[in-house]
Amino acid sequence: MKNVYFISDAHLGSLALGHRRQQERRLVRFLDEIKGRAEAVYMLGDMFDFWFEYGSAVPKGFTRFLGKVSELTDMGIEVHFFAGNHDTWCFGYLESECGMTVHRGARTLHIGDKTFFLAHGDGLGDSDRSFRLLRSVFHNKLCQGAFRWLHPDLGLPFGLAWAKHSRLRHSSPSEPPYLGEDREPLVSFAKAYLSRHPDVDYFIFGHRHIELDLALSRQTRVIVLGDWISQFTYAVYDGERLSLESYTEGEQPL
């Protein structure tokens, strides 16, 4: 089989990033360089810093990224998009115009002879009540419908401003790095899930913006993908081996 790639958390278009145009180009170059070896690409959430589809309007920008994704799907490469907490409001555009397969929750998939549990990671193992309340609002269809009544010239700038505030807050020195095996929410979730579903070989998450490759057993590993803001990390599965890698421009990615 060809390679299967996993990336997350590019937060394209973030107003908190001064290098967002260069960042998008870097991501596009990566996708272009792997397209000859890729069977599928799994994007595990927050690829956009804010994304909301109106009936006849979507956020401006991202043309290089969306064009490259469309090229991949036109070539027959599967591109799977997992809605994250920043880009959960996908209502058909990415599927119809770009050929993506959009997932709105965690999925357990068989790739080759391995079992993968894939999710963005927001809300999994996290006991933060304020975040869980906010997440429930984001996923509420009535709230989504009410937001759609805002004109795009009001709604989209508001969403980007909210996302900028969130990005700056979570990139502050007070934001915790890896909390350790016993306290990291995604690790706790994976352990609990594994106790009920011992056939899972790999848990792969985004969301936390940390690089993590942790063995839970002789068979099972949990991977947290880092981000495409400063780390430019990705996972690649070649049918036998899964590895967490970083992309450096000028070097051929795996």
PDB file of C-alpha atoms in Angstrom:
ATOM      1  CA  MET A   1       0.000   0.000   0.000  1.00  0.00           C
ATOM      2  CA  LYS A   2       0.974   3.654  -0.390  1.00  0.00           C
ATOM      3  CA  ASN A   3       1.502   5.912   2.615  1.00  0.00           C
ATOM      4  CA  VAL A   4      -1.294   7.280   4.776  1.00  0.00           C
ATOM      5  CA  TYR A   5      -0.661  10.703   6.314  1.00  0.00           C
ATOM      6  CA  PHE A   6      -2.126  12.399   9.395  1.00  0.00           C
ATOM      7  CA  ILE A   7      -1.912  16.148  10.114  1.00  0.00           C
ATOM      8  CA  SER A   8      -3.846  18.634  12.241  1.00  0.00           C
ATOM      9  CA  ASP A   9      -4.055  22.119  13.708  1.00  0.00           C
ATOM     10  CA  ALA A  10      -2.836  24.409  10.956  1.00  0.00           C
ATOM     11  CA  HIS A  11      -5.291  27.142  12.043  1.00  0.00           C
ATOM     12  CA  LEU A  12      -5.085  28.645   8.561  1.00  0.00           C
ATOM     13  CA  GLY A  13      -6.089  32.287   8.415  1.00  0.00           C
ATOM     14  CA  SER A  14      -5.417  32.978  12.078  1.00  0.00           C
ATOM     15  CA  LEU A  15      -5.193  36.696  12.805  1.00  0.00           C
ATOM     16  CA  ALA A  16      -2.798  35.803  15.618  1.00  0.00           C
ATOM     17  CA  LEU A  17      -0.164  34.658  13.103  1.00  0.00           C
ATOM     18  CA  GLY A  18       1.946  37.136  11.198  1.00  0.00           C
ATOM     19  CA  HIS A  19       3.247  34.439   8.861  1.00  0.00           C
ATOM     20  CA  ARG A  20      -0.088  32.955   7.808  1.00  0.00           C
ATOM     21  CA  ARG A  21       0.510  33.305   4.044  1.00  0.00           C
ATOM     22  CA  GLN A  22       3.909  31.590   4.297  1.00  0.00           C
ATOM     23  CA  GLN A  23       2.378  28.968   6.575  1.00  0.00           C
ATOM     24  CA  GLU A  24      -0.293  28.116   4.003  1.00  0.00           C
ATOM     25  CA  ARG A  25       2.302  27.874   1.238  1.00  0.00           C
ATOM     26  CA  ARG A  26       4.409  25.560   3.375  1.00  0.00           C
ATOM     27  CA  LEU A  27       1.453  23.264   3.965  1.00  0.00           C
ATOM     28  CA  VAL A  28       0.648  23.259   0.248  1.00  0.00           C
ATOM     29  CA  ARG A  29       4.257  22.373  -0.625  1.00  0.00           C
ATOM     30  CA  PHE A  30       4.101  19.468   1.818  1.00  0.00           C
ATOM     31  CA  LEU A  31       0.902  18.155   0.252  1.00  0.00           C
ATOM     32  CA  ASP A  32       2.401  18.563  -3.190  1.00  0.00           C
ATOM     33  CA  GLU A  33       5.537  16.642  -2.231  1.00  0.00           C
ATOM     34  CA  ILE A  34       3.658  13.672  -0.752  1.00  0.00           C
ATOM     35  CA  LYS A  35       0.979  13.323  -3.421  1.00  0.00           C
ATOM     36  CA  GLY A  36       2.939  10.735  -5.417  1.00  0.00           C
ATOM     37  CA  ARG A  37       3.226   8.442  -2.379  1.00  0.00           C
ATOM     38  CA  ALA A  38      -0.101   9.102  -0.671  1.00  0.00           C
ATOM     39  CA  GLU A  39      -3.069   6.792  -0.579  1.00  0.00           C
ATOM     40  CA  ALA A  40      -4.944   8.988   1.895  1.00  0.00           C
ATOM     41  CA  VAL A  41      -4.514  12.120   4.002  1.00  0.00           C
ATOM     42  CA  TYR A  42      -6.362  12.499   7.299  1.00  0.00           C
ATOM     43  CA  MET A  43      -6.722  16.077   8.555  1.00  0.00           C
ATOM     44  CA  LEU A  44      -7.679  15.790  12.211  1.00  0.00           C
ATOM     45  CA  GLY A  45      -9.277  19.135  12.884  1.00  0.00           C
ATOM     46  CA  ASP A  46      -8.604  22.855  13.244  1.00  0.00           C
ATOM     47  CA  MET A  47      -7.096  23.105   9.787  1.00  0.00           C
ATOM     48  CA  PHE A  48      -8.821  26.507   9.688  1.00  0.00           C
ATOM     49  CA  ASP A  49      -8.731  28.956  12.559  1.00  0.00           C
ATOM     50  CA  PHE A  50     -12.371  29.720  11.831  1.00  0.00           C
ATOM     51  CA  TRP A  51     -14.646  28.196   9.232  1.00  0.00           C
ATOM     52  CA  PHE A  52     -18.381  28.743   8.863  1.00  0.00           C
ATOM     53  CA  GLU A  53     -20.347  27.984   5.714  1.00  0.00           C
ATOM     54  CA  TYR A  54     -23.281  30.181   4.823  1.00  0.00           C
ATOM     55  CA  GLY A  55     -25.757  29.107   2.152  1.00  0.00           C
ATOM     56  CA  SER A  56     -23.861  30.941  -0.586  1.00  0.00           C
ATOM     57  CA  ALA A  57     -20.681  32.171   1.119  1.00  0.00           C
ATOM     58  CA  VAL A  58     -17.609  30.715   2.779  1.00  0.00           C
ATOM     59  CA  PRO A  59     -14.644  32.480   4.405  1.00  0.00           C
ATOM     60  CA  LYS A  60     -12.324  34.125   1.909  1.00  0.00           C
ATOM     61  CA  GLY A  61      -8.751  32.947   1.510  1.00  0.00           C
ATOM     62  CA  PHE A  62      -7.211  29.464   1.655  1.00  0.00           C
ATOM     63  CA  THR A  63      -7.286  29.245  -2.150  1.00  0.00           C
ATOM     64  CA  ARG A  64      -3.881  27.579  -2.398  1.00  0.00           C
ATOM     65  CA  PHE A  65      -4.784  25.010   0.249  1.00  0.00           C
ATOM     66  CA  LEU A  66      -8.248  24.231  -1.106  1.00  0.00           C
ATOM     67  CA  GLY A  67      -6.891  24.052  -4.653  1.00  0.00           C
ATOM     68  CA  LYS A  68      -4.215  21.562  -3.620  1.00  0.00           C
ATOM     69  CA  VAL A  69      -6.736  19.432  -1.733  1.00  0.00           C
ATOM     70  CA  SER A  70      -8.952  19.421  -4.821  1.00  0.00           C
ATOM     71  CA  GLU A  71      -5.976  18.306  -6.906  1.00  0.00           C
ATOM     72  CA  LEU A  72      -5.329  15.418  -4.517  1.00  0.00           C
ATOM     73  CA  THR A  73      -8.922  14.229  -4.567  1.00  0.00           C
ATOM     74  CA  ASP A  74      -9.031  14.580  -8.368  1.00  0.00           C
ATOM     75  CA  MET A  75      -6.040  12.221  -8.434  1.00  0.00           C
ATOM     76  CA  GLY A  76      -8.006   9.661  -6.424  1.00  0.00           C
ATOM     77  CA  ILE A  77      -6.261  10.342  -3.109  1.00  0.00           C
ATOM     78  CA  GLU A  78      -8.671  10.204  -0.188  1.00  0.00           C
ATOM     79  CA  VAL A  79      -8.694  13.375   1.913  1.00  0.00           C
ATOM     80  CA  HIS A  80     -10.558  13.032   5.209  1.00  0.00           C
ATOM     81  CA  PHE A  81     -11.412  16.146   7.193  1.00  0.00           C
ATOM     82  CA  PHE A  82     -12.314  15.851  10.879  1.00  0.00           C
ATOM     83  CA  ALA A  83     -14.170  18.927  12.102  1.00  0.00           C
ATOM     84  CA  GLY A  84     -12.358  20.493  15.051  1.00  0.00           C
ATOM     85  CA  ASN A  85     -13.519  23.005  17.606  1.00  0.00           C
ATOM     86  CA  HIS A  86     -12.414  25.892  15.343  1.00  0.00           C
ATOM     87  CA  ASP A  87     -13.827  24.560  12.066  1.00  0.00           C
ATOM     88  CA  THR A  88     -16.804  22.476  13.095  1.00  0.00           C
ATOM     89  CA  TRP A  89     -19.280  24.408  10.937  1.00  0.00           C
ATOM     90  CA  CYS A  90     -18.941  22.416   7.702  1.00  0.00           C
ATOM     91  CA  PHE A  91     -22.215  22.034   5.811  1.00  0.00           C
ATOM     92  CA  GLY A  92     -21.308  20.543   2.448  1.00  0.00           C
ATOM     93  CA  TYR A  93     -18.889  22.897   0.686  1.00  0.00           C
ATOM     94  CA  LEU A  94     -15.729  20.933   1.402  1.00  0.00           C
ATOM     95  CA  GLU A  95     -17.364  17.749   0.190  1.00  0.00           C
ATOM     96  CA  SER A  96     -19.002  19.106  -2.968  1.00  0.00           C
ATOM     97  CA  GLU A  97     -16.294  21.525  -4.098  1.00  0.00           C
ATOM     98  CA  CYS A  98     -13.086  19.887  -2.850  1.00  0.00           C
ATOM     99  CA  GLY A  99     -13.973  16.201  -2.701  1.00  0.00           C
ATOM    100  CA  MET A 100     -13.159  15.795   0.982  1.00  0.00           C
ATOM    101  CA  THR A 101     -14.829  13.268   3.233  1.00  0.00           C
ATOM    102  CA  VAL A 102     -15.941  15.192   6.324  1.00  0.00           C
ATOM    103  CA  HIS A 103     -16.258  13.515   9.742  1.00  0.00           C
ATOM    104  CA  ARG A 104     -18.044  15.266  12.595  1.00  0.00           C
ATOM    105  CA  GLY A 105     -16.851  12.983  15.354  1.00  0.00           C
ATOM    106  CA  ALA A 106     -14.370  10.286  16.253  1.00  0.00           C
ATOM    107  CA  ARG A 107     -14.010   7.332  13.897  1.00  0.00           C
ATOM    108  CA  THR A 108     -12.543   3.871  14.293  1.00  0.00           C
ATOM    109  CA  LEU A 109     -11.095   2.758  10.965  1.00  0.00           C
ATOM    110  CA  HIS A 110      -9.191  -0.230   9.654  1.00  0.00           C
ATOM    111  CA  ILE A 111      -6.191   0.825   7.583  1.00  0.00           C
ATOM    112  CA  GLY A 112      -4.234  -2.111   6.274  1.00  0.00           C
ATOM    113  CA  ASP A 113      -4.330  -4.696   9.040  1.00  0.00           C
ATOM    114  CA  LYS A 114      -4.334  -2.124  11.873  1.00  0.00           C
ATOM    115  CA  THR A 115      -7.161  -0.488  13.787  1.00  0.00           C
ATOM    116  CA  PHE A 116      -6.998   3.299  14.177  1.00  0.00           C
ATOM    117  CA  PHE A 117      -9.057   5.479  16.515  1.00  0.00           C
ATOM    118  CA  LEU A 118      -9.036   8.965  14.991  1.00  0.00           C
ATOM    119  CA  ALA A 119     -10.426  12.192  16.461  1.00  0.00           C
ATOM    120  CA  HIS A 120      -9.613  15.855  16.770  1.00  0.00           C
ATOM    121  CA  GLY A 121      -9.636  15.392  20.527  1.00  0.00           C
ATOM    122  CA  ASP A 122     -11.700  18.277  21.859  1.00  0.00           C
ATOM    123  CA  GLY A 123     -13.972  17.156  24.664  1.00  0.00           C
ATOM    124  CA  LEU A 124     -12.312  13.753  25.090  1.00  0.00           C
ATOM    125  CA  GLY A 125     -11.191  13.148  28.654  1.00  0.00           C
ATOM    126  CA  ASP A 126     -11.424  16.866  29.434  1.00  0.00           C
ATOM    127  CA  SER A 127     -13.416  17.745  32.554  1.00  0.00           C
ATOM    128  CA  ASP A 128     -13.298  21.529  31.955  1.00  0.00           C
ATOM    129  CA  ARG A 129     -16.973  22.467  32.334  1.00  0.00           C
ATOM    130  CA  SER A 130     -16.654  25.846  30.608  1.00  0.00           C
ATOM    131  CA  PHE A 131     -15.081  24.263  27.538  1.00  0.00           C
ATOM    132  CA  ARG A 132     -17.682  21.495  27.428  1.00  0.00           C
ATOM    133  CA  LEU A 133     -20.472  24.091  27.671  1.00  0.00           C
ATOM    134  CA  LEU A 134     -18.933  26.142  24.866  1.00  0.00           C
ATOM    135  CA  ARG A 135     -18.554  23.012  22.757  1.00  0.00           C
ATOM    136  CA  SER A 136     -22.225  22.140  23.244  1.00  0.00           C
ATOM    137  CA  VAL A 137     -23.172  25.636  22.038  1.00  0.00           C
ATOM    138  CA  PHE A 138     -20.978  25.265  18.945  1.00  0.00           C
ATOM    139  CA  HIS A 139     -22.658  21.962  18.052  1.00  0.00           C
ATOM    140  CA  ASN A 140     -26.199  23.138  18.762  1.00  0.00           C
ATOM    141  CA  LYS A 141     -28.197  23.410  15.511  1.00  0.00           C
ATOM    142  CA  LEU A 142     -30.341  26.268  16.846  1.00  0.00           C
ATOM    143  CA  CYS A 143     -27.222  28.271  17.723  1.00  0.00           C
ATOM    144  CA  GLN A 144     -25.715  27.511  14.325  1.00  0.00           C
ATOM    145  CA  GLY A 145     -28.909  28.682  12.644  1.00  0.00           C
ATOM    146  CA  ALA A 146     -28.975  31.884  14.676  1.00  0.00           C
ATOM    147  CA  PHE A 147     -25.370  32.655  13.747  1.00  0.00           C
ATOM    148  CA  ARG A 148     -26.234  32.172  10.064  1.00  0.00           C
ATOM    149  CA  TRP A 149     -28.627  35.115  10.310  1.00  0.00           C
ATOM    150  CA  LEU A 150     -25.622  37.393  10.812  1.00  0.00           C
ATOM    151  CA  HIS A 151     -24.418  38.862   7.534  1.00  0.00           C
ATOM    152  CA  PRO A 152     -21.092  37.212   6.525  1.00  0.00           C
ATOM    153  CA  ASP A 153     -19.359  40.592   6.764  1.00  0.00           C
ATOM    154  CA  LEU A 154     -20.299  40.571  10.454  1.00  0.00           C
ATOM    155  CA  GLY A 155     -20.262  36.882  11.309  1.00  0.00           C
ATOM    156  CA  LEU A 156     -16.944  35.925   9.741  1.00  0.00           C
ATOM    157  CA  PRO A 157     -14.881  38.804  11.238  1.00  0.00           C
ATOM    158  CA  PHE A 158     -16.473  38.068  14.608  1.00  0.00           C
ATOM    159  CA  GLY A 159     -15.479  34.410  14.314  1.00  0.00           C
ATOM    160  CA  LEU A 160     -11.921  35.264  13.334  1.00  0.00           C
ATOM    161  CA  ALA A 161     -11.617  37.714  16.244  1.00  0.00           C
ATOM    162  CA  TRP A 162     -12.870  35.039  18.658  1.00  0.00           C
ATOM    163  CA  ALA A 163     -10.428  32.527  17.201  1.00  0.00           C
ATOM    164  CA  LYS A 164      -7.552  35.016  17.543  1.00  0.00           C
ATOM    165  CA  HIS A 165      -8.376  35.536  21.213  1.00  0.00           C
ATOM    166  CA  SER A 166      -8.482  31.780  21.751  1.00  0.00           C
ATOM    167  CA  ARG A 167      -5.196  31.234  19.919  1.00  0.00           C
ATOM    168  CA  LEU A 168      -3.367  33.924  21.916  1.00  0.00           C
ATOM    169  CA  ARG A 169      -4.747  32.575  25.191  1.00  0.00           C
ATOM    170  CA  HIS A 170      -3.718  29.010  24.429  1.00  0.00           C
ATOM    171  CA  SER A 171      -0.253  30.000  23.209  1.00  0.00           C
ATOM    172  CA  SER A 172       0.526  31.981  26.354  1.00  0.00           C
ATOM    173  CA  PRO A 173       3.231  30.822  28.789  1.00  0.00           C
ATOM    174  CA  SER A 174       0.474  29.784  31.201  1.00  0.00           C
ATOM    175  CA  GLU A 175      -0.904  27.191  28.773  1.00  0.00           C
ATOM    176  CA  PRO A 176       0.229  23.803  30.074  1.00  0.00           C
ATOM    177  CA  PRO A 177       2.531  21.654  27.943  1.00  0.00           C
ATOM    178  CA  TYR A 178       2.344  17.871  28.191  1.00  0.00           C
ATOM    179  CA  LEU A 179       0.806  17.124  31.578  1.00  0.00           C
ATOM    180  CA  GLY A 180       2.242  13.660  32.032  1.00  0.00           C
ATOM    181  CA  GLU A 181       0.784  10.233  31.397  1.00  0.00           C
ATOM    182  CA  ASP A 182      -1.513  10.304  34.418  1.00  0.00           C
ATOM    183  CA  ARG A 183      -2.938  13.786  33.812  1.00  0.00           C
ATOM    184  CA  GLU A 184      -3.034  14.287  30.054  1.00  0.00           C
ATOM    185  CA  PRO A 185      -6.751  14.149  29.092  1.00  0.00           C
ATOM    186  CA  LEU A 186      -6.274  12.465  25.711  1.00  0.00           C
ATOM    187  CA  VAL A 187      -4.058   9.778  27.249  1.00  0.00           C
ATOM    188  CA  SER A 188      -6.618   9.174  29.998  1.00  0.00           C
ATOM    189  CA  PHE A 189      -9.350   8.874  27.397  1.00  0.00           C
ATOM    190  CA  ALA A 190      -7.293   6.450  25.298  1.00  0.00           C
ATOM    191  CA  LYS A 191      -6.563   4.234  28.299  1.00  0.00           C
ATOM    192  CA  ALA A 192     -10.217   4.092  29.291  1.00  0.00           C
ATOM    193  CA  TYR A 193     -11.326   3.384  25.721  1.00  0.00           C
ATOM    194  CA  LEU A 194      -8.661   0.721  25.276  1.00  0.00           C
ATOM    195  CA  SER A 195      -9.911  -1.132  28.347  1.00  0.00           C
ATOM    196  CA  ARG A 196     -13.225  -1.620  26.528  1.00  0.00           C
ATOM    197  CA  HIS A 197     -11.847  -1.977  22.980  1.00  0.00           C
ATOM    198  CA  PRO A 198      -8.506  -3.807  23.239  1.00  0.00           C
ATOM    199  CA  ASP A 199      -8.226  -4.234  19.462  1.00  0.00           C
ATOM    200  CA  VAL A 200      -7.162  -0.600  18.830  1.00  0.00           C
ATOM    201  CA  ASP A 201      -3.586  -0.346  17.594  1.00  0.00           C
ATOM    202  CA  TYR A 202      -3.244   3.437  17.273  1.00  0.00           C
ATOM    203  CA  PHE A 203      -5.004   6.412  18.810  1.00  0.00           C
ATOM    204  CA  ILE A 204      -4.264   9.577  16.815  1.00  0.00           C
ATOM    205  CA  PHE A 205      -5.394  13.018  18.000  1.00  0.00           C
ATOM    206  CA  GLY A 206      -4.852  16.685  17.280  1.00  0.00           C
ATOM    207  CA  HIS A 207      -6.107  19.580  19.415  1.00  0.00           C
ATOM    208  CA  ARG A 208      -3.399  19.768  22.091  1.00  0.00           C
ATOM    209  CA  HIS A 209      -0.572  21.236  19.961  1.00  0.00           C
ATOM    210  CA  ILE A 210       1.952  18.892  21.546  1.00  0.00           C
ATOM    211  CA  GLU A 211       4.042  16.156  19.955  1.00  0.00           C
ATOM    212  CA  LEU A 212       3.449  12.870  21.723  1.00  0.00           C
ATOM    213  CA  ASP A 213       4.170   9.258  20.830  1.00  0.00           C
ATOM    214  CA  LEU A 214       3.368   7.103  23.852  1.00  0.00           C
ATOM    215  CA  ALA A 215       3.126   3.315  24.137  1.00  0.00           C
ATOM    216  CA  LEU A 216       0.067   2.216  26.100  1.00  0.00           C
ATOM    217  CA  SER A 217       0.845  -1.473  25.662  1.00  0.00           C
ATOM    218  CA  ARG A 218       3.009  -3.712  23.515  1.00  0.00           C
ATOM    219  CA  GLN A 219       0.420  -3.319  20.774  1.00  0.00           C
ATOM    220  CA  THR A 220      -1.084   0.134  21.231  1.00  0.00           C
ATOM    221  CA  ARG A 221       0.289   3.666  20.913  1.00  0.00           C
ATOM    222  CA  VAL A 222      -1.266   7.086  21.292  1.00  0.00           C
ATOM    223  CA  ILE A 223      -0.083   9.852  18.963  1.00  0.00           C
ATOM    224  CA  VAL A 224      -0.780  13.571  19.409  1.00  0.00           C
ATOM    225  CA  LEU A 225       0.152  15.304  16.174  1.00  0.00           C
ATOM    226  CA  GLY A 226       1.551  18.647  17.283  1.00  0.00           C
ATOM    227  CA  ASP A 227       0.604  21.464  14.899  1.00  0.00           C
ATOM    228  CA  TRP A 228       1.298  23.236  11.616  1.00  0.00           C
ATOM    229  CA  ILE A 229       1.930  26.620  13.224  1.00  0.00           C
ATOM    230  CA  SER A 230       5.463  26.195  14.521  1.00  0.00           C
ATOM    231  CA  GLN A 231       6.111  22.437  14.751  1.00  0.00           C
ATOM    232  CA  PHE A 232       5.029  21.280  11.253  1.00  0.00           C
ATOM    233  CA  THR A 233       4.651  17.697  12.404  1.00  0.00           C
ATOM    234  CA  TYR A 234       2.754  14.821  10.863  1.00  0.00           C
ATOM    235  CA  ALA A 235       2.356  11.071  11.217  1.00  0.00           C
ATOM    236  CA  VAL A 236       2.843   8.633   8.363  1.00  0.00           C
ATOM    237  CA  TYR A 237       1.817   4.977   8.127  1.00  0.00           C
ATOM    238  CA  ASP A 238       3.405   2.867   5.396  1.00  0.00           C
ATOM    239  CA  GLY A 239       1.430  -0.307   5.995  1.00  0.00           C
ATOM    240  CA  GLU A 240       3.896  -1.662   8.530  1.00  0.00           C
ATOM    241  CA  ARG A 241       5.200   1.233  10.599  1.00  0.00           C
ATOM    242  CA  LEU A 242       3.660   4.416  12.012  1.00  0.00           C
ATOM    243  CA  SER A 243       6.026   7.287  12.780  1.00  0.00           C
ATOM    244  CA  LEU A 244       5.706  10.883  13.942  1.00  0.00           C
ATOM    245  CA  GLU A 245       7.784  13.143  11.722  1.00  0.00           C
ATOM    246  CA  SER A 246       8.485  16.845  11.171  1.00  0.00           C
ATOM    247  CA  TYR A 247       8.521  18.608   7.812  1.00  0.00           C
ATOM    248  CA  THR A 248      11.535  20.733   6.965  1.00  0.00           C
ATOM    249  CA  GLU A 249      11.381  22.594   3.676  1.00  0.00           C
ATOM    250  CA  GLY A 250      14.021  21.405   1.275  1.00  0.00           C
ATOM    251  CA  GLU A 251      14.037  17.899   2.731  1.00  0.00           C
ATOM    252  CA  GLN A 252      11.982  15.139   1.129  1.00  0.00           C
ATOM    253  CA  PRO A 253       9.176  14.136   3.538  1.00  0.00           C
ATOM    254  CA  LEU A 254       8.601  10.463   4.272  1.00  0.00           C
TER     255      LEU A 254
END
